[in-house]
Structure formats: structure tokens, C-alpha cells
JSON list of C-alpha atoms and ligand atoms in Angstrom, two decimals:
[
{"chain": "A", "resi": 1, "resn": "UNK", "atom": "CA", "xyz": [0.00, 0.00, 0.00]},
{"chain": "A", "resi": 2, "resn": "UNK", "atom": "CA", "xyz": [1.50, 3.44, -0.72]},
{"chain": "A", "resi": 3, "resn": "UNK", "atom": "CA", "xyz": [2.19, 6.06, 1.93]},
{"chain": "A", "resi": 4, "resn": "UNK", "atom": "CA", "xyz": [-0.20, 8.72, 2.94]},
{"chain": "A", "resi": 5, "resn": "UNK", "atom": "CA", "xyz": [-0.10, 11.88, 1.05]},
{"chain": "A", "resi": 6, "resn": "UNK", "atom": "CA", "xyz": [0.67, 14.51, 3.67]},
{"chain": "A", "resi": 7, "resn": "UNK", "atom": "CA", "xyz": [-2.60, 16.44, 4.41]},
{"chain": "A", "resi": 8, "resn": "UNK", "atom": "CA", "xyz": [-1.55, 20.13, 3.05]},
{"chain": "A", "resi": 9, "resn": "UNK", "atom": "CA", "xyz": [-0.94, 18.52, -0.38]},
{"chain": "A", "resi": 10, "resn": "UNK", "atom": "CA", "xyz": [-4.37, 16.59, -0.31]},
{"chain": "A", "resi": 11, "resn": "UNK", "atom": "CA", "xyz": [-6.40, 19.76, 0.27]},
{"chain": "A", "resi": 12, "resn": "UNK", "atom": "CA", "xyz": [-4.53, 21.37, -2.58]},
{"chain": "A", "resi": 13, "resn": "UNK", "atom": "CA", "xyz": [-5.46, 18.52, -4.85]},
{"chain": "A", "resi": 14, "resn": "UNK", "atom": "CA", "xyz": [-8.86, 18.31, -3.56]},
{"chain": "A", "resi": 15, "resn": "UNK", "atom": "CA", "xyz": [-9.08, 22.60, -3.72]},
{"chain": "A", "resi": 16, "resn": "UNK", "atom": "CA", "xyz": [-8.01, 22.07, -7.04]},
{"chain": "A", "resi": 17, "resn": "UNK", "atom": "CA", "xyz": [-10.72, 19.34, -7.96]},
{"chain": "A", "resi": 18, "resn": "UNK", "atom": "CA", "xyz": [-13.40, 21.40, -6.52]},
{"chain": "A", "resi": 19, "resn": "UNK", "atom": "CA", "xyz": [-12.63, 24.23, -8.24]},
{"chain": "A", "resi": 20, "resn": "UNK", "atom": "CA", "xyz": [-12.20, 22.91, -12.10]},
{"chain": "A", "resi": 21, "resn": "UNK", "atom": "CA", "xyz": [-15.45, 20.50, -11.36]},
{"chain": "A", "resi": 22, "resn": "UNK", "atom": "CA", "xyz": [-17.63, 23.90, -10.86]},
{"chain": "A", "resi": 23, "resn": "UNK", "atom": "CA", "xyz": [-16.65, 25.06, -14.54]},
{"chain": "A", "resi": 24, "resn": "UNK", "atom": "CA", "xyz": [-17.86, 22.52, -16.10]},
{"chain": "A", "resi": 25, "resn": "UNK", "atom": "CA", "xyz": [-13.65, 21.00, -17.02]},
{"chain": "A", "resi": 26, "resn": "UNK", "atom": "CA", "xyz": [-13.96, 17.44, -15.33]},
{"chain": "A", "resi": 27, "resn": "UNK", "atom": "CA", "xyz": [-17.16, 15.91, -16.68]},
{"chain": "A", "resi": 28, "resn": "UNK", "atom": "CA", "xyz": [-17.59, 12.13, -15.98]},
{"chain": "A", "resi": 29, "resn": "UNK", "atom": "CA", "xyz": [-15.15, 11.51, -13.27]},
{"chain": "A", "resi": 30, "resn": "UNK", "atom": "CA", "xyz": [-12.87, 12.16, -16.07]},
{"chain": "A", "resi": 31, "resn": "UNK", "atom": "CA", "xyz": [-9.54, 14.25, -15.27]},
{"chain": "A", "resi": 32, "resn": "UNK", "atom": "CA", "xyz": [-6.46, 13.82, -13.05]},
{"chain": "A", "resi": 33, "resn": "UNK", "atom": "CA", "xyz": [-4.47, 16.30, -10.77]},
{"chain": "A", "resi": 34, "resn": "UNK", "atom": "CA", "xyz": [-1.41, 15.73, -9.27]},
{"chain": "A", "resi": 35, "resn": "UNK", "atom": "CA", "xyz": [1.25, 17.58, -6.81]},
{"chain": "A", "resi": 36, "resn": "UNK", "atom": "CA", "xyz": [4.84, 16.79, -6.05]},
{"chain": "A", "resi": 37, "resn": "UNK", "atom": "CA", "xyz": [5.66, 16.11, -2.79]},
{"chain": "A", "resi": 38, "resn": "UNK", "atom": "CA", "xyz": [9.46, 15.99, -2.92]},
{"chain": "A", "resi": 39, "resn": "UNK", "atom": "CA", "xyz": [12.40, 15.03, -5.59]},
{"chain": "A", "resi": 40, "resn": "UNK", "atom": "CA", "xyz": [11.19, 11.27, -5.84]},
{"chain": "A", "resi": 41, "resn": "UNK", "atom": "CA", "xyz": [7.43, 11.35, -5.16]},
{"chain": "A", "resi": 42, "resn": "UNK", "atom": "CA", "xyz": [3.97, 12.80, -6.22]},
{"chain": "A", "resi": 43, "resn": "UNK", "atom": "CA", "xyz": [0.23, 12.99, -5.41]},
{"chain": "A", "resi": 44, "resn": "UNK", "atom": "CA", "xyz": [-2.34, 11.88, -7.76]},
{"chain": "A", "resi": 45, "resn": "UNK", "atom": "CA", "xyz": [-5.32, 10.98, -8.03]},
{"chain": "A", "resi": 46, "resn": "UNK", "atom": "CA", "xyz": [-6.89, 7.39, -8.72]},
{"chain": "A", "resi": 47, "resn": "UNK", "atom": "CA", "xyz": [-9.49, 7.03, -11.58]},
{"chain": "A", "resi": 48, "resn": "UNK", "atom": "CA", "xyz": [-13.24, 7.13, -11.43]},
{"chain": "A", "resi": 49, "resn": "UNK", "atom": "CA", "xyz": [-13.54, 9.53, -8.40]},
{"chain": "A", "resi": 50, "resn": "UNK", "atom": "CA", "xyz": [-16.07, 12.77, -8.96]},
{"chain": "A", "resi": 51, "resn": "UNK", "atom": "CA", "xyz": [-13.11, 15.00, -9.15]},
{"chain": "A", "resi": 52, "resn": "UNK", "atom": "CA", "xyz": [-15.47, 17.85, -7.76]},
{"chain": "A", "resi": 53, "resn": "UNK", "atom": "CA", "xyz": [-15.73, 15.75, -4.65]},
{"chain": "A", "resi": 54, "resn": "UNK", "atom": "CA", "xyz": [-12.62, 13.63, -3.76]},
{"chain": "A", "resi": 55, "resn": "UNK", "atom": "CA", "xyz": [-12.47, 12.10, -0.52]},
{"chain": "A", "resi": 56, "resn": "UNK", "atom": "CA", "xyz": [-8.84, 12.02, 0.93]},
{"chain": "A", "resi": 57, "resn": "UNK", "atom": "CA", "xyz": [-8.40, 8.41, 0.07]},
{"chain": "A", "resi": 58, "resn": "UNK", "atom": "CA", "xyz": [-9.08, 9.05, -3.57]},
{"chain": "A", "resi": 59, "resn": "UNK", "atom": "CA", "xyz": [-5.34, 10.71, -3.36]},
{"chain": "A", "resi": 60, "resn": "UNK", "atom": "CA", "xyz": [-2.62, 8.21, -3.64]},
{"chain": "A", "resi": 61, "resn": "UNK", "atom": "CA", "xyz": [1.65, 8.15, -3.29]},
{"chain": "A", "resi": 62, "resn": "UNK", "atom": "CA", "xyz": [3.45, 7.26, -6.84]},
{"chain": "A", "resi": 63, "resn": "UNK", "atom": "CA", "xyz": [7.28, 7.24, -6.73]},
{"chain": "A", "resi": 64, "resn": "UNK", "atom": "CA", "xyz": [8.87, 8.63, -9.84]},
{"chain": "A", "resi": 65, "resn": "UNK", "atom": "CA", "xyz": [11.74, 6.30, -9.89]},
{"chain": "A", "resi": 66, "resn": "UNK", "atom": "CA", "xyz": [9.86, 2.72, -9.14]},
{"chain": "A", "resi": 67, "resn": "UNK", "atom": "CA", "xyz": [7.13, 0.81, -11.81]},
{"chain": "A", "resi": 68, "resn": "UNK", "atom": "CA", "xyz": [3.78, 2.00, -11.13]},
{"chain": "A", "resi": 69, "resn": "UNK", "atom": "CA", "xyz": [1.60, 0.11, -8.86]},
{"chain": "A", "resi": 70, "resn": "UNK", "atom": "CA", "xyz": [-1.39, -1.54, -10.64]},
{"chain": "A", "resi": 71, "resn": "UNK", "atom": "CA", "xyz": [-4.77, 0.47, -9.81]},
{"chain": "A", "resi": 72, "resn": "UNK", "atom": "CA", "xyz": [-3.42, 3.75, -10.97]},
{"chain": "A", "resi": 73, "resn": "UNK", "atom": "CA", "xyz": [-5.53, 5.75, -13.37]},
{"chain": "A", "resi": 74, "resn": "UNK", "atom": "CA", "xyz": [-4.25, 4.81, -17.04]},
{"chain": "A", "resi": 75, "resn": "UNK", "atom": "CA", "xyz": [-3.02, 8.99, -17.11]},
{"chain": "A", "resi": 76, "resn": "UNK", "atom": "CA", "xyz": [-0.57, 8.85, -14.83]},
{"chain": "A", "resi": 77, "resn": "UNK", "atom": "CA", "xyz": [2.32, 7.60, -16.93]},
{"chain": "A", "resi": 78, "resn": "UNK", "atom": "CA", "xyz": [1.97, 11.28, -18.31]},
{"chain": "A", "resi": 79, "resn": "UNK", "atom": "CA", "xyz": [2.04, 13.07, -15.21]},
{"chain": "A", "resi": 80, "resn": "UNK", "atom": "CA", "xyz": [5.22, 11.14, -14.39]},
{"chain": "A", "resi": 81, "resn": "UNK", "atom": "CA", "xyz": [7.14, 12.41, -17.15]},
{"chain": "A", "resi": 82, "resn": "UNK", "atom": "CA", "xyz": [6.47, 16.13, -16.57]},
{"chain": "A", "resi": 83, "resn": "UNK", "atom": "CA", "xyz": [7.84, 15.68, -12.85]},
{"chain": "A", "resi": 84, "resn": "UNK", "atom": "CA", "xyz": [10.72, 13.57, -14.13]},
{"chain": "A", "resi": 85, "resn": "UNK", "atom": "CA", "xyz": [11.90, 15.99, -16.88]},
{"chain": "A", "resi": 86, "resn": "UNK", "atom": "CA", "xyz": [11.56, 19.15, -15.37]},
{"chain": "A", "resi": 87, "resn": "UNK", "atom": "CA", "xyz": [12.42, 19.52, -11.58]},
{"chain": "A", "resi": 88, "resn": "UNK", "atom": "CA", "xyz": [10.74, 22.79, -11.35]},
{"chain": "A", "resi": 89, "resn": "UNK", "atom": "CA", "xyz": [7.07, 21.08, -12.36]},
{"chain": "A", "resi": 90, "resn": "UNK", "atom": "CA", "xyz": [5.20, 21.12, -8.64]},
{"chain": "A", "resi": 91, "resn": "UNK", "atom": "CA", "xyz": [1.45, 20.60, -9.67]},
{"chain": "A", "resi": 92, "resn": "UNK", "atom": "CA", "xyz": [0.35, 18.84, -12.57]},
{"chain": "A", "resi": 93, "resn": "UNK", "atom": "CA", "xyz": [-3.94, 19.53, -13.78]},
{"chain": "A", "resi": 94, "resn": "UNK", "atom": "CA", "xyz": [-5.73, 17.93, -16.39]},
{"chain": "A", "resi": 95, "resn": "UNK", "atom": "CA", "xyz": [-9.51, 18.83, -17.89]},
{"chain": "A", "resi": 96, "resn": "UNK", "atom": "CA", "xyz": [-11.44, 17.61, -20.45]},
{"chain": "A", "resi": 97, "resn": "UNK", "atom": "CA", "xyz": [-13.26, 20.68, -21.33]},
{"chain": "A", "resi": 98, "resn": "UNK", "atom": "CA", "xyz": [-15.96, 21.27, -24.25]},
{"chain": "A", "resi": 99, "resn": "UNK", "atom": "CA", "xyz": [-13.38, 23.90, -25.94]},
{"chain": "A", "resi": 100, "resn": "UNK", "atom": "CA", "xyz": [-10.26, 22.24, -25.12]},
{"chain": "A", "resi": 101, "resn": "UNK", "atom": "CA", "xyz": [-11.64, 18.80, -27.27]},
{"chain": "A", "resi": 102, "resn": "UNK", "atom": "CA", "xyz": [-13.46, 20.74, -29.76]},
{"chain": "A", "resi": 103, "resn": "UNK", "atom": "CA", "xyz": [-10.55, 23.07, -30.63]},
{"chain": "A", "resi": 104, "resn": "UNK", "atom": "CA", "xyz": [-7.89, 20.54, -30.48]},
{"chain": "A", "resi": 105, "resn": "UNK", "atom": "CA", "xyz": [-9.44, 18.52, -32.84]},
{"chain": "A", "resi": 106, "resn": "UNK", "atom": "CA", "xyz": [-10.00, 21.03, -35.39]},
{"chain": "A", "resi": 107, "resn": "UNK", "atom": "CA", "xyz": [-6.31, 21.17, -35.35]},
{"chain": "A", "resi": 108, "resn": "UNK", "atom": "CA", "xyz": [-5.08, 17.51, -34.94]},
{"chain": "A", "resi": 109, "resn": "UNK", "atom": "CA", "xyz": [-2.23, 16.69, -37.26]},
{"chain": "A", "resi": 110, "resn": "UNK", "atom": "CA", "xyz": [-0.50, 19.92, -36.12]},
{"chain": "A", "resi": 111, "resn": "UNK", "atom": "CA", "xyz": [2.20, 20.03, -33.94]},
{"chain": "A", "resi": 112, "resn": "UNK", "atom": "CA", "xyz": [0.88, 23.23, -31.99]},
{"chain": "A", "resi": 113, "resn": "UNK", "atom": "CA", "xyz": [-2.75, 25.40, -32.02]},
{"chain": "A", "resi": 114, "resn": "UNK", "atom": "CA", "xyz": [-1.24, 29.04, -32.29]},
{"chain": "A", "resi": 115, "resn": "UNK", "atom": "CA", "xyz": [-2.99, 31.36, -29.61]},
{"chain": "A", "resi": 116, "resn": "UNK", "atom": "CA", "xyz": [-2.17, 35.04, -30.98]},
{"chain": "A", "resi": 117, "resn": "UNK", "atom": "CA", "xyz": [-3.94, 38.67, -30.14]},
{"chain": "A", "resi": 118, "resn": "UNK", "atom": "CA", "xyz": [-4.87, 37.69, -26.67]},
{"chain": "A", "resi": 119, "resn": "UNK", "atom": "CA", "xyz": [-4.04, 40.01, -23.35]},
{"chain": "A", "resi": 120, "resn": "UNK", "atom": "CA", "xyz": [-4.50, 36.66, -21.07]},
{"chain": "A", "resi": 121, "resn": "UNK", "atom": "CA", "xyz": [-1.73, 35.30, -22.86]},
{"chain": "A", "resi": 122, "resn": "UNK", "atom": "CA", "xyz": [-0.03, 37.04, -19.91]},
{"chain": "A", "resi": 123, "resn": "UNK", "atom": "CA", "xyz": [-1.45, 34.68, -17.26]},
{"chain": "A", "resi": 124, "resn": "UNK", "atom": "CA", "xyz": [0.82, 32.11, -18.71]},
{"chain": "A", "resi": 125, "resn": "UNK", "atom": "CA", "xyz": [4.66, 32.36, -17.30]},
{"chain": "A", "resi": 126, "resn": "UNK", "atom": "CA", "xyz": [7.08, 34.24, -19.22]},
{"chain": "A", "resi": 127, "resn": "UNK", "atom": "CA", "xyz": [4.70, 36.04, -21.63]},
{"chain": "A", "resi": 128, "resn": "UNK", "atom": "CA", "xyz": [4.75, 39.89, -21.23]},
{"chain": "A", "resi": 129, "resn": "UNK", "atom": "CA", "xyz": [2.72, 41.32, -24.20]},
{"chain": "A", "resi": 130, "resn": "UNK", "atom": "CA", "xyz": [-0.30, 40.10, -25.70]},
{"chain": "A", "resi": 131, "resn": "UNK", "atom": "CA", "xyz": [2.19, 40.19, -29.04]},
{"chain": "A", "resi": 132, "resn": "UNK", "atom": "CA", "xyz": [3.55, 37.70, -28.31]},
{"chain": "A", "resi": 133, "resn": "UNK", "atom": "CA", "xyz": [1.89, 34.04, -29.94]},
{"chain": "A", "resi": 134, "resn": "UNK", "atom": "CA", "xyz": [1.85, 31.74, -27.61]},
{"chain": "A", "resi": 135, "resn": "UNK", "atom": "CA", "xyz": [2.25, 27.70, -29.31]},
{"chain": "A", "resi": 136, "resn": "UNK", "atom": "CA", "xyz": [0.31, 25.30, -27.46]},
{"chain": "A", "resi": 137, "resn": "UNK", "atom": "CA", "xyz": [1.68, 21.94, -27.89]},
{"chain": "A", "resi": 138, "resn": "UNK", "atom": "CA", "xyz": [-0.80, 19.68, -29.43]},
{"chain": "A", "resi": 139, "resn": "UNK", "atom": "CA", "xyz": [-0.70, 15.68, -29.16]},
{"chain": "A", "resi": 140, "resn": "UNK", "atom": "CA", "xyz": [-2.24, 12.96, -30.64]},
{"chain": "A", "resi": 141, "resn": "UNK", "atom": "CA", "xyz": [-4.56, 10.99, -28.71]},
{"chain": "A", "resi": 142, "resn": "UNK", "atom": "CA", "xyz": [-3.57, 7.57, -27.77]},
{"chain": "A", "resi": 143, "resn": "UNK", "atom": "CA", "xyz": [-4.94, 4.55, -25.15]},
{"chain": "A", "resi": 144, "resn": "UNK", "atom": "CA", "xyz": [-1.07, 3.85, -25.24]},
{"chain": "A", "resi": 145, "resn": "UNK", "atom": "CA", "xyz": [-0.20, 6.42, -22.05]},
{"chain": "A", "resi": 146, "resn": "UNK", "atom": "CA", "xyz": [3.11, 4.77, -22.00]},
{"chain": "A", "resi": 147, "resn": "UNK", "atom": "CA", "xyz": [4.28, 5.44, -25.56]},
{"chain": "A", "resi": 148, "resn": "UNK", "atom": "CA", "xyz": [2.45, 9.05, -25.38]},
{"chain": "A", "resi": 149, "resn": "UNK", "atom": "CA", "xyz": [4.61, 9.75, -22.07]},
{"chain": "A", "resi": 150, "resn": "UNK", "atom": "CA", "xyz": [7.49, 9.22, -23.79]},
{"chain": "A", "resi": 151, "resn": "UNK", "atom": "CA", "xyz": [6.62, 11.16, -26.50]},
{"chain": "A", "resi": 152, "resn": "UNK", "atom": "CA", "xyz": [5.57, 14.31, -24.18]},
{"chain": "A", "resi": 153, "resn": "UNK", "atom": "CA", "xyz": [8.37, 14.17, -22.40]},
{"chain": "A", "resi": 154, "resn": "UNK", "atom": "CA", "xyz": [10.98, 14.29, -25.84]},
{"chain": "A", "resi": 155, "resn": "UNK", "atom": "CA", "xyz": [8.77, 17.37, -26.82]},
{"chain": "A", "resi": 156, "resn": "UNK", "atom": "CA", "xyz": [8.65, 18.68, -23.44]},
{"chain": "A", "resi": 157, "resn": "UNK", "atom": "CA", "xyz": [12.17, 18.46, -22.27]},
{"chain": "A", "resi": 158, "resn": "UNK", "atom": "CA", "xyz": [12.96, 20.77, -25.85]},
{"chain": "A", "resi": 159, "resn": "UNK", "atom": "CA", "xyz": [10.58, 23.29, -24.38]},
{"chain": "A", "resi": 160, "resn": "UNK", "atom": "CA", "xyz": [11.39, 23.60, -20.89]},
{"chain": "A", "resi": 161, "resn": "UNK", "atom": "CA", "xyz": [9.45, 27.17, -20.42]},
{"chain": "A", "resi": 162, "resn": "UNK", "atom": "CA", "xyz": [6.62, 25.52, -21.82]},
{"chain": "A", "resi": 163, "resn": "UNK", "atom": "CA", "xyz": [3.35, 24.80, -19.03]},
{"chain": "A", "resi": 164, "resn": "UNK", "atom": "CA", "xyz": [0.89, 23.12, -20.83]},
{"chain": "A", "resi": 165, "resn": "UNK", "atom": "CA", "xyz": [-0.30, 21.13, -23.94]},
{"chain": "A", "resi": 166, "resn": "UNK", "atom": "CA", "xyz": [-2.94, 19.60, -25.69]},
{"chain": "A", "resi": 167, "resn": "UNK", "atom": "CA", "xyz": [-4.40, 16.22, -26.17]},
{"chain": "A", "resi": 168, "resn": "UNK", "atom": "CA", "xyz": [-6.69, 15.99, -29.73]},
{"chain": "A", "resi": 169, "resn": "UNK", "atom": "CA", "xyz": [-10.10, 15.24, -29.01]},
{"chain": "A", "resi": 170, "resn": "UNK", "atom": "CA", "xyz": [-9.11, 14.49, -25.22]},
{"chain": "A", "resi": 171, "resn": "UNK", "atom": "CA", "xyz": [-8.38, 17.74, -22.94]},
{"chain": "A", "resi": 172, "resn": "UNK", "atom": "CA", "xyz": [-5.87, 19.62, -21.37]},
{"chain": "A", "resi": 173, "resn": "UNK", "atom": "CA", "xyz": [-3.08, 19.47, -19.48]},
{"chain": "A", "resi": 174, "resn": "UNK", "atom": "CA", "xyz": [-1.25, 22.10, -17.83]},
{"chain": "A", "resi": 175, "resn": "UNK", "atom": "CA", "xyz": [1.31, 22.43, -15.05]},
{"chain": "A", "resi": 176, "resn": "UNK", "atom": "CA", "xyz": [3.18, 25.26, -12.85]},
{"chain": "A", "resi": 177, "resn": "UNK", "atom": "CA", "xyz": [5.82, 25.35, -10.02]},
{"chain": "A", "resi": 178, "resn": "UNK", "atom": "CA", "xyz": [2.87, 25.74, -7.16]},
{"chain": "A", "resi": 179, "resn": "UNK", "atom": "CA", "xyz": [-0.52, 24.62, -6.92]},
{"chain": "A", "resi": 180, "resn": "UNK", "atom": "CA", "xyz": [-1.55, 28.16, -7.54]},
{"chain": "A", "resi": 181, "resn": "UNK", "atom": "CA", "xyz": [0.93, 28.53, -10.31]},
{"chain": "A", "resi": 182, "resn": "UNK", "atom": "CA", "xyz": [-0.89, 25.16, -12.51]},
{"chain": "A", "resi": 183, "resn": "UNK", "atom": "CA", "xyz": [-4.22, 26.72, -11.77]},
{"chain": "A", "resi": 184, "resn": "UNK", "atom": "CA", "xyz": [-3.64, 29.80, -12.90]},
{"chain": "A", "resi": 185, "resn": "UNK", "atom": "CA", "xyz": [-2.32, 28.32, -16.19]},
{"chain": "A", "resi": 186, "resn": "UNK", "atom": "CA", "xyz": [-4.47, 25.82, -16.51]},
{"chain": "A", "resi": 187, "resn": "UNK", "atom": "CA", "xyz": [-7.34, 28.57, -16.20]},
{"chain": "A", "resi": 188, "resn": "UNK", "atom": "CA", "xyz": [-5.73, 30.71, -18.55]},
{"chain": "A", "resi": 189, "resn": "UNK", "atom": "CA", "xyz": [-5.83, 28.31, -20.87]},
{"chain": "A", "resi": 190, "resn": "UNK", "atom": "CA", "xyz": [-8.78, 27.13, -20.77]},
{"chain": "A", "resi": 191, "resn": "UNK", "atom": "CA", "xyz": [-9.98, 30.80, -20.99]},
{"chain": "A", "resi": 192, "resn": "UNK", "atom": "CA", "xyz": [-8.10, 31.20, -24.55]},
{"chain": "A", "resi": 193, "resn": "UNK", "atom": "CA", "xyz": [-9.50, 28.02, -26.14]},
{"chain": "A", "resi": 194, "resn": "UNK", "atom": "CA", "xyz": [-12.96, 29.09, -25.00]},
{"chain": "A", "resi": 195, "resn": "UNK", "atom": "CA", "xyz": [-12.68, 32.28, -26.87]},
{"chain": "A", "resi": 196, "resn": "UNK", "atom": "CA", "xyz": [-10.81, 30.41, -30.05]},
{"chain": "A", "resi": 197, "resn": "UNK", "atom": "CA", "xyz": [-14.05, 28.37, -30.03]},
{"chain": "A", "resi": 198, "resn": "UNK", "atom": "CA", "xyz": [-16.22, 31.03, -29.59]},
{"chain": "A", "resi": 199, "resn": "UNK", "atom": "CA", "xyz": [-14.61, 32.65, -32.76]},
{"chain": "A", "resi": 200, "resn": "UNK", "atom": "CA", "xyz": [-15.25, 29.57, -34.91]},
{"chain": "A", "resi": 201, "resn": "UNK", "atom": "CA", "xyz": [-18.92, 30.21, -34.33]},
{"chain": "A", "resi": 202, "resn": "UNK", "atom": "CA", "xyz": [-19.20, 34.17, -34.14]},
{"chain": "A", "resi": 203, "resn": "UNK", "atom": "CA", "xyz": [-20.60, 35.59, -37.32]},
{"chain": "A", "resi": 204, "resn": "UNK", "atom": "CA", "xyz": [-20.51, 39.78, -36.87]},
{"chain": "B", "resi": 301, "resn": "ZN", "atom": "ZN1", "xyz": [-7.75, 12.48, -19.92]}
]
């Protein structure tokens, strides 16, 4: 059996649950957060819990540097990567939004979904100007986690500013240094592909 996550980390995960359930970004039990908890180990969550209200032992341990236990949800492999490229990732959050799976598969095939014109580009870290075009990383989907992990984390460790990407036809995922940090981006985000889809249907 794994070690209990310390409490503080469990309230952020649940926090964080709670607070991308209300918008409408976790439909289905679907979703998975994660925090780090030092160097070699992480939070997560295990699959088929109503991420808008997870129960503290509906947060489980994962070490980044053993095989994962069986049980774990099939996403995980993903959220393993991220911590174990980038020592700097601290919170890990993924949706499956309306605008994140309708926009991403309008693109699929590409390598990125180009977000340009926006202010809120500035709630993402590193962007100053809403100038600047931000390229959000945009994935295949797969039921092979393992062979997408690897793939993420190639594309990922060549981007290391980089705090999010996209899944075609799946969701989201976005990360940050903090808790607060991922949500923020993660909201951000979410924010921008909401307006690109709003665009595809506005007709002045
Ligand atoms: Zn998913």
C-alpha cells in the first residue's frame, strides 16, 4: 500500500478538484491532478472519483523512480514524465473541457494550435505582451499512455518554459511550479480556447 499523502498537499489537490469540477472542465469523473511532494514522489489521483468531490483516500503516493503500482488511473504515466523531466514542475492539472476537445481537434495533425492577439496570454509564465503568440503543444490521442509519455516528455524536455499542452479530441493538461501557479495556467488556458471556439462560431 503506498504512503499517505501529507494532508496540506491533499487539500490542494482536492481545492483544485473542486474548483475545475464547478466550470464545467472534469465531466464524468474524467480528469487527473497531481502535486509533487518531494524530488522522488507525487500525489495523484486514482481514476473514477467525482473529481469535484474527492475524498482524501481518492489521493494516492506514486514514486517517480519505481514501476507504477497496478490500480493507478491509465493517465498517470503522463504526469510522471512532466515531474521527471523538469524539476521545477510542482502541480500537474488535467480537464477535459468542451473547448479544449473541440478546438484541439480542429487542429489535430498539427504540432501546436497558435494562440495570438490575446491580453491573457499574460497569465501564462514568461509572456509579457499580448504580441507575443503563444504555441500550445498539441498531441495525438492515444490509449497507449506509456508510448504518449514518452513522447511528451521528448517534446517537453525541448521546451522547458513551456506549461501546458494539448491532447486531440481528449483535454488539457497544464502544469506550474505551485498549486496556484498550474491553476492559474491551466485557467488561462482554458480561458483562450474558449474564446478560439467562440470565434469559430461568431458571425458579426
Ligand atoms: Zn484524460
Amino acid at each position: 500500500m503506498s504512503p499517505k499523502a501529507p494532508d496540506a498537499v491533499v487539500m490542494e489537490i482536492v481545492e483544485a478538484g473542486r474548483f475545475l469540477s464547478a466550470r464545467g472542465w472534469v465531466p464524468a469523473t474524467s480528469g487527473n491532478f497531481s502535486r509533487r511532494i518531494d524530488a522522488g514522489t507525487i500525489a495523484i489521483t486514482v481514476s473514477g472519483a467525482d473529481k469535484g468531490e474527492l475524498r482524501h483516500d481518492q489521493v494516492t503516493t506514486i514514486s517517480l523512480h519505481a514501476p507504477l503500482p497496478a490500480g493507478v488511473s491509465a493517465e498517470t504515466p503522463v504526469h510522471v514524465v512532466l515531474y521527471q523531466r523538469n524539476p521545477d514542475v510542482g502541480a500537474v492539472l488535467h480537464t477535459h473541457s468542451v473547448a479544449a476537445t473541440v478546438v484541439s481537434l480542429a487542429h489535430h495533425g498539427k504540432a501546436s494550435l497558435p494562440l495570438a492577439g490575446y491580453e491573457l496570454v499574460k497569465g501564462m509564465r514568461g509572456y509579457q505582451s499580448h504580441e507575443e503568440i503563444l504555441y500550445l503543444p498539441l498531441f495525438e490521442n492515444t490509449q497507449d499512455m506509456n508510448g504518449l509519455a514518452r513522447d511528451i516528455g521528448d517534446r517537453m524536455t525541448a521546451a522547458p518554459g513551456c506549461c501546458g499542452f494539448l491532447l486531440a479530441g481528449h483535454g488539457l493538461y497544464a502544469w506550474g511550479a505551485t498549486m496556484r501557479e498550474a491553476r492559474r495556467h491551466i485557467e488561462a488556458l482554458e480561458f483562450l480556447l474558449a474564446c478560439e471556439l467562440e470565434r469559430g462560431r461568431y458571425r458579426p
